[in-house]
PDB file of C-alpha atoms in Angstrom:
ATOM      1  CA  TRP A   3      46.809  -6.581 104.477  1.00  0.00           C
ATOM      2  CA  ILE A   4      45.634  -9.819 102.890  1.00  0.00           C
ATOM      3  CA  GLN A   5      45.143 -11.466 106.274  1.00  0.00           C
ATOM      4  CA  GLN A   6      43.298  -8.392 107.546  1.00  0.00           C
ATOM      5  CA  LYS A   7      41.004  -8.504 104.524  1.00  0.00           C
ATOM      6  CA  ILE A   8      40.367 -12.214 105.025  1.00  0.00           C
ATOM      7  CA  LEU A   9      39.612 -11.836 108.740  1.00  0.00           C
ATOM      8  CA  GLY A  10      37.347  -8.842 108.130  1.00  0.00           C
ATOM      9  CA  ALA A  11      35.352 -10.661 105.476  1.00  0.00           C
ATOM     10  CA  VAL A  12      35.044 -13.734 107.685  1.00  0.00           C
ATOM     11  CA  LYS A  13      33.637 -11.651 110.530  1.00  0.00           C
ATOM     12  CA  ARG A  14      31.088 -10.081 108.190  1.00  0.00           C
ATOM     13  CA  SER A  15      30.079 -13.154 106.233  1.00  0.00           C
ATOM     14  CA  SER A  16      30.522 -16.375 108.158  1.00  0.00           C
ATOM     15  CA  PRO A  17      28.050 -17.450 110.811  1.00  0.00           C
ATOM     16  CA  MET A  18      30.531 -18.003 113.603  1.00  0.00           C
ATOM     17  CA  ILE A  19      29.489 -19.388 116.944  1.00  0.00           C
ATOM     18  CA  ARG A  20      28.733 -16.363 119.091  1.00  0.00           C
ATOM     19  CA  LEU A  21      30.386 -16.198 122.468  1.00  0.00           C
ATOM     20  CA  PRO A  22      29.645 -13.656 125.189  1.00  0.00           C
ATOM     21  CA  ASN A  23      31.807 -10.554 125.368  1.00  0.00           C
ATOM     22  CA  SER A  24      33.129 -11.663 128.752  1.00  0.00           C
ATOM     23  CA  VAL A  25      34.703 -14.730 127.115  1.00  0.00           C
ATOM     24  CA  TRP A  26      36.392 -12.609 124.466  1.00  0.00           C
ATOM     25  CA  GLU A  27      37.601 -10.111 127.089  1.00  0.00           C
ATOM     26  CA  ALA A  28      39.105 -12.918 129.161  1.00  0.00           C
ATOM     27  CA  TRP A  29      40.667 -14.355 126.010  1.00  0.00           C
ATOM     28  CA  GLN A  30      42.231 -10.968 125.252  1.00  0.00           C
ATOM     29  CA  LYS A  31      43.698 -10.891 128.779  1.00  0.00           C
ATOM     30  CA  ILE A  32      45.122 -14.386 128.251  1.00  0.00           C
ATOM     31  CA  ARG A  33      46.618 -13.425 124.875  1.00  0.00           C
ATOM     32  CA  ALA A  34      48.099 -10.230 126.365  1.00  0.00           C
ATOM     33  CA  ALA A  35      49.722 -12.251 129.153  1.00  0.00           C
ATOM     34  CA  GLU A  36      51.105 -14.705 126.578  1.00  0.00           C
ATOM     35  CA  ARG A  37      52.593 -11.822 124.589  1.00  0.00           C
ATOM     36  CA  ILE A  38      54.207 -10.414 127.741  1.00  0.00           C
ATOM     37  CA  LEU A  39      55.711 -13.801 128.588  1.00  0.00           C
ATOM     38  CA  GLN A  40      56.904 -14.326 125.010  1.00  0.00           C
ATOM     39  CA  ALA A  41      58.569 -10.911 125.017  1.00  0.00           C
ATOM     40  CA  SER A  42      60.531 -11.724 128.167  1.00  0.00           C
ATOM     41  CA  ALA A  43      63.895 -13.329 127.427  1.00  0.00           C
ATOM     42  CA  THR A  44      63.742 -15.554 130.522  1.00  0.00           C
ATOM     43  CA  THR A  45      60.251 -16.989 129.970  1.00  0.00           C
ATOM     44  CA  ARG A  46      60.009 -16.919 126.170  1.00  0.00           C
ATOM     45  CA  GLU A  47      60.045 -20.700 125.689  1.00  0.00           C
ATOM     46  CA  THR A  48      59.321 -22.014 129.175  1.00  0.00           C
ATOM     47  CA  TYR A  49      56.135 -20.317 130.335  1.00  0.00           C
ATOM     48  CA  THR A  50      53.109 -22.394 131.305  1.00  0.00           C
ATOM     49  CA  ASP A  51      49.433 -21.816 131.965  1.00  0.00           C
ATOM     50  CA  TYR A  52      50.349 -21.297 135.617  1.00  0.00           C
ATOM     51  CA  ASP A  53      52.518 -18.302 134.632  1.00  0.00           C
ATOM     52  CA  ILE A  54      49.680 -16.926 132.527  1.00  0.00           C
ATOM     53  CA  GLY A  55      47.336 -17.420 135.479  1.00  0.00           C
ATOM     54  CA  GLU A  56      49.611 -15.405 137.745  1.00  0.00           C
ATOM     55  CA  LEU A  57      49.526 -12.470 135.324  1.00  0.00           C
ATOM     56  CA  THR A  58      45.783 -12.618 134.677  1.00  0.00           C
ATOM     57  CA  GLY A  59      44.545 -13.722 138.095  1.00  0.00           C
ATOM     58  CA  MET A  60      42.831 -16.805 136.633  1.00  0.00           C
ATOM     59  CA  SER A  61      43.191 -20.451 137.505  1.00  0.00           C
ATOM     60  CA  VAL A  62      44.851 -22.894 135.129  1.00  0.00           C
ATOM     61  CA  ARG A  63      41.539 -24.710 134.663  1.00  0.00           C
ATOM     62  CA  SER A  64      39.692 -21.518 133.693  1.00  0.00           C
ATOM     63  CA  ILE A  65      42.426 -20.654 131.181  1.00  0.00           C
ATOM     64  CA  GLU A  66      42.012 -24.108 129.643  1.00  0.00           C
ATOM     65  CA  ARG A  67      38.225 -23.636 129.491  1.00  0.00           C
ATOM     66  CA  PHE A  68      38.580 -20.253 127.772  1.00  0.00           C
ATOM     67  CA  ARG A  69      40.971 -21.754 125.240  1.00  0.00           C
ATOM     68  CA  GLU A  70      38.508 -24.545 124.584  1.00  0.00           C
ATOM     69  CA  LYS A  71      35.580 -22.154 124.095  1.00  0.00           C
ATOM     70  CA  VAL A  72      37.478 -19.838 121.777  1.00  0.00           C
ATOM     71  CA  HIS A  73      38.877 -22.812 119.877  1.00  0.00           C
ATOM     72  CA  LEU A  74      35.357 -24.135 119.279  1.00  0.00           C
ATOM     73  CA  ALA A  75      34.290 -20.752 117.957  1.00  0.00           C
ATOM     74  CA  LYS A  76      37.155 -20.713 115.463  1.00  0.00           C
ATOM     75  CA  VAL A  77      36.687 -24.235 114.096  1.00  0.00           C
ATOM     76  CA  VAL A  78      33.852 -23.957 111.607  1.00  0.00           C
ATOM     77  CA  PRO A  79      34.265 -26.566 108.861  1.00  0.00           C
ATOM     78  CA  ILE A  80      32.304 -26.300 105.653  1.00  0.00           C
ATOM     79  CA  ALA A  81      30.369 -28.953 103.735  1.00  0.00           C
ATOM     80  CA  ALA A  82      29.039 -28.434 100.215  1.00  0.00           C
ATOM     81  CA  VAL A  83      25.358 -29.207  99.804  1.00  0.00           C
ATOM     82  CA  ALA A  84      24.557 -28.119  96.254  1.00  0.00           C
ATOM     83  CA  PRO A  85      26.378 -27.980  92.925  1.00  0.00           C
ATOM     84  CA  ASP A  86      25.708 -24.225  92.669  1.00  0.00           C
ATOM     85  CA  ASP A  87      28.313 -23.487  95.373  1.00  0.00           C
ATOM     86  CA  ASP A  88      25.810 -22.995  98.185  1.00  0.00           C
ATOM     87  CA  HIS A  89      27.363 -24.082 101.425  1.00  0.00           C
ATOM     88  CA  GLU A  90      25.883 -25.403 104.605  1.00  0.00           C
ATOM     89  CA  TRP A  91      27.834 -24.448 107.698  1.00  0.00           C
ATOM     90  CA  ASP A  92      28.350 -27.233 110.181  1.00  0.00           C
ATOM     91  CA  PHE A  93      29.464 -26.244 113.643  1.00  0.00           C
ATOM     92  CA  LEU A  94      31.669 -29.165 114.541  1.00  0.00           C
ATOM     93  CA  ALA A  95      34.194 -29.235 117.313  1.00  0.00           C
ATOM     94  CA  ALA A  96      37.526 -30.891 116.742  1.00  0.00           C
ATOM     95  CA  GLY A  97      37.768 -33.868 119.043  1.00  0.00           C
ATOM     96  CA  PRO A  98      40.941 -35.436 120.378  1.00  0.00           C
ATOM     97  CA  ASP A  99      41.020 -37.929 117.494  1.00  0.00           C
ATOM     98  CA  ASP A 100      41.152 -35.274 114.773  1.00  0.00           C
ATOM     99  CA  GLN A 101      43.364 -32.591 116.293  1.00  0.00           C
ATOM    100  CA  TYR A 102      45.692 -32.854 113.297  1.00  0.00           C
ATOM    101  CA  ASN A 103      42.911 -31.506 111.057  1.00  0.00           C
ATOM    102  CA  VAL A 104      42.271 -28.341 113.074  1.00  0.00           C
ATOM    103  CA  GLU A 105      44.502 -26.074 111.011  1.00  0.00           C
ATOM    104  CA  LEU A 106      43.168 -27.512 107.760  1.00  0.00           C
ATOM    105  CA  ILE A 107      39.572 -27.036 108.907  1.00  0.00           C
ATOM    106  CA  GLU A 108      40.224 -23.446 109.957  1.00  0.00           C
ATOM    107  CA  MET A 109      41.956 -22.597 106.691  1.00  0.00           C
ATOM    108  CA  ARG A 110      39.235 -24.254 104.605  1.00  0.00           C
ATOM    109  CA  SER A 111      36.470 -22.388 106.403  1.00  0.00           C
ATOM    110  CA  VAL A 112      38.222 -19.039 106.087  1.00  0.00           C
ATOM    111  CA  ILE A 113      39.061 -19.446 102.412  1.00  0.00           C
ATOM    112  CA  ALA A 114      35.595 -20.735 101.545  1.00  0.00           C
ATOM    113  CA  ALA A 115      33.939 -17.820 103.312  1.00  0.00           C
ATOM    114  CA  ILE A 116      36.196 -15.283 101.653  1.00  0.00           C
ATOM    115  CA  LEU A 117      36.175 -16.517  98.085  1.00  0.00           C
ATOM    116  CA  GLY A 118      32.434 -16.147  97.845  1.00  0.00           C
ATOM    117  CA  HIS A 119      32.441 -12.503  98.908  1.00  0.00           C
ATOM    118  CA  VAL A 120      35.436 -10.887  97.224  1.00  0.00           C
ATOM    119  CA  SER A 121      35.970  -9.470  93.771  1.00  0.00           C
ATOM    120  CA  PRO A 122      37.519 -11.697  91.084  1.00  0.00           C
ATOM    121  CA  GLU A 123      40.823  -9.792  91.300  1.00  0.00           C
ATOM    122  CA  ASP A 124      41.040 -10.291  95.057  1.00  0.00           C
ATOM    123  CA  ARG A 125      39.974 -13.919  94.652  1.00  0.00           C
ATOM    124  CA  ARG A 126      42.881 -14.544  92.283  1.00  0.00           C
ATOM    125  CA  LEU A 127      45.275 -12.786  94.655  1.00  0.00           C
ATOM    126  CA  ILE A 128      44.139 -14.925  97.587  1.00  0.00           C
ATOM    127  CA  CYS A 129      44.370 -18.070  95.458  1.00  0.00           C
ATOM    128  CA  LEU A 130      47.915 -17.150  94.445  1.00  0.00           C
ATOM    129  CA  LYS A 131      48.934 -16.245  97.987  1.00  0.00           C
ATOM    130  CA  TYR A 132      47.705 -19.496  99.529  1.00  0.00           C
ATOM    131  CA  GLY A 133      48.133 -21.821  96.537  1.00  0.00           C
ATOM    132  CA  TYR A 134      44.433 -22.589  96.592  1.00  0.00           C
ATOM    133  CA  VAL A 135      42.669 -24.003  93.549  1.00  0.00           C
ATOM    134  CA  GLU A 136      39.022 -22.953  93.506  1.00  0.00           C
ATOM    135  CA  GLY A 137      36.679 -25.906  93.878  1.00  0.00           C
ATOM    136  CA  VAL A 138      38.942 -28.068  96.040  1.00  0.00           C
ATOM    137  CA  LEU A 139      36.912 -27.399  99.168  1.00  0.00           C
ATOM    138  CA  ASN A 140      33.849 -29.158  97.922  1.00  0.00           C
ATOM    139  CA  GLU A 141      35.804 -31.913  96.105  1.00  0.00           C
ATOM    140  CA  ARG A 142      33.865 -31.280  92.901  1.00  0.00           C
ATOM    141  CA  ILE A 143      36.858 -30.033  90.978  1.00  0.00           C
ATOM    142  CA  ASP A 144      37.372 -30.764  87.313  1.00  0.00           C
ATOM    143  CA  PRO A 145      40.940 -32.076  86.754  1.00  0.00           C
ATOM    144  CA  ASN A 146      41.321 -29.876  83.669  1.00  0.00           C
ATOM    145  CA  HIS A 147      40.288 -26.813  85.668  1.00  0.00           C
ATOM    146  CA  ALA A 148      42.740 -27.718  88.429  1.00  0.00           C
ATOM    147  CA  LEU A 149      45.576 -28.112  85.928  1.00  0.00           C
ATOM    148  CA  ARG A 150      44.734 -24.799  84.234  1.00  0.00           C
ATOM    149  CA  GLU A 151      44.628 -23.026  87.601  1.00  0.00           C
ATOM    150  CA  ILE A 152      47.945 -24.517  88.720  1.00  0.00           C
ATOM    151  CA  LEU A 153      49.598 -23.560  85.426  1.00  0.00           C
ATOM    152  CA  ARG A 154      48.147 -20.047  85.664  1.00  0.00           C
ATOM    153  CA  GLN A 155      49.497 -19.667  89.190  1.00  0.00           C
ATOM    154  CA  LEU A 156      52.930 -20.913  88.095  1.00  0.00           C
ATOM    155  CA  ALA A 157      52.933 -18.512  85.133  1.00  0.00           C
ATOM    156  CA  CYS A 158      52.008 -15.582  87.371  1.00  0.00           C
ATOM    157  CA  SER A 159      54.714 -16.560  89.821  1.00  0.00           C
ATOM    158  CA  ALA A 160      57.293 -16.830  87.003  1.00  0.00           C
ATOM    159  CA  ILE A 161      56.311 -13.408  85.647  1.00  0.00           C
ATOM    160  CA  LEU A 162      56.565 -11.899  89.115  1.00  0.00           C
ATOM    161  CA  HIS A 163      60.028 -13.388  89.683  1.00  0.00           C
ATOM    162  CA  ARG A 164      61.180 -12.241  86.229  1.00  0.00           C
ATOM    163  CA  ASP A 165      59.993  -8.693  86.908  1.00  0.00           C
ATOM    164  CA  MET A 166      61.643  -8.663  90.322  1.00  0.00           C
ATOM    165  CA  ALA A 167      64.930  -9.917  88.817  1.00  0.00           C
ATOM    166  CA  SER A 168      64.881  -7.287  86.062  1.00  0.00           C
ATOM    167  CA  ALA A 169      64.147  -4.560  88.622  1.00  0.00           C
ATOM    168  CA  ALA A 170      67.063  -5.769  90.751  1.00  0.00           C
ATOM    169  CA  GLU A 171      69.349  -5.738  87.695  1.00  0.00           C
ATOM    170  CA  LEU A 172      68.286  -2.188  86.872  1.00  0.00           C
ATOM    171  CA  MET A 173      69.015  -1.066  90.420  1.00  0.00           C
ATOM    172  CA  ASP A 174      72.409  -2.800  90.380  1.00  0.00           C
ATOM    173  CA  SER A 175      73.348  -1.236  87.043  1.00  0.00           C
ATOM    174  CA  ALA A 176      72.224   2.201  88.225  1.00  0.00           C
ATOM    175  CA  GLN A 177      74.296   1.923  91.394  1.00  0.00           C
ATOM    176  CA  ALA A 178      77.421   0.486  89.750  1.00  0.00           C
ATOM    177  CA  PRO A 179      80.128   3.106  89.424  1.00  0.00           C
ATOM    178  CA  GLY A 180      81.340   3.869  85.942  1.00  0.00           C
ATOM    179  CA  PRO A 181      84.960   3.734  84.815  1.00  0.00           C
ATOM    180  CA  LEU A 182      87.213   6.208  86.506  1.00  0.00           C
ATOM    181  CA  PRO A 183      88.548   8.987  84.287  1.00  0.00           C
ATOM    182  CA  ALA A 184      92.223   8.700  83.500  1.00  0.00           C
TER     183      ALA A 184
END
């Protein structure tokens, strides 16, 4: 449910690059074909774009173009422009030299878009879930704030693990059979 909340807020709040519906429909056909091939025991790890093309009726080149277009729409890095947390959205495509940053760019854009539009409770939950310290995106973080946030996250995690362990002990003690009557 956290990922659904994040994706929903991103769709509502971030100015993504708009692609025509036909591109998204073709992308859905490609993804459906990939799921079919992944579900098959014989083609799970060996399918190629040619196999996807046979299922969708598209050429390998058109599948590559659709992937490229959808990939560009997903990569929306963020750059801070003001100290009051206003952000300017830069629509930059990941080139061949920075492919290793694609996942980082996607995660940064999603988290930055979400944290500005959710309640403080949800913000803390997202920060705990992804180990994100607020302020890291714009590299204007105060070291004391970062340390406090990391310690708070560790304390919350320790409390959660303690509560889970005590609940497990209670369940074990409730299920343990008592001494047999003589």
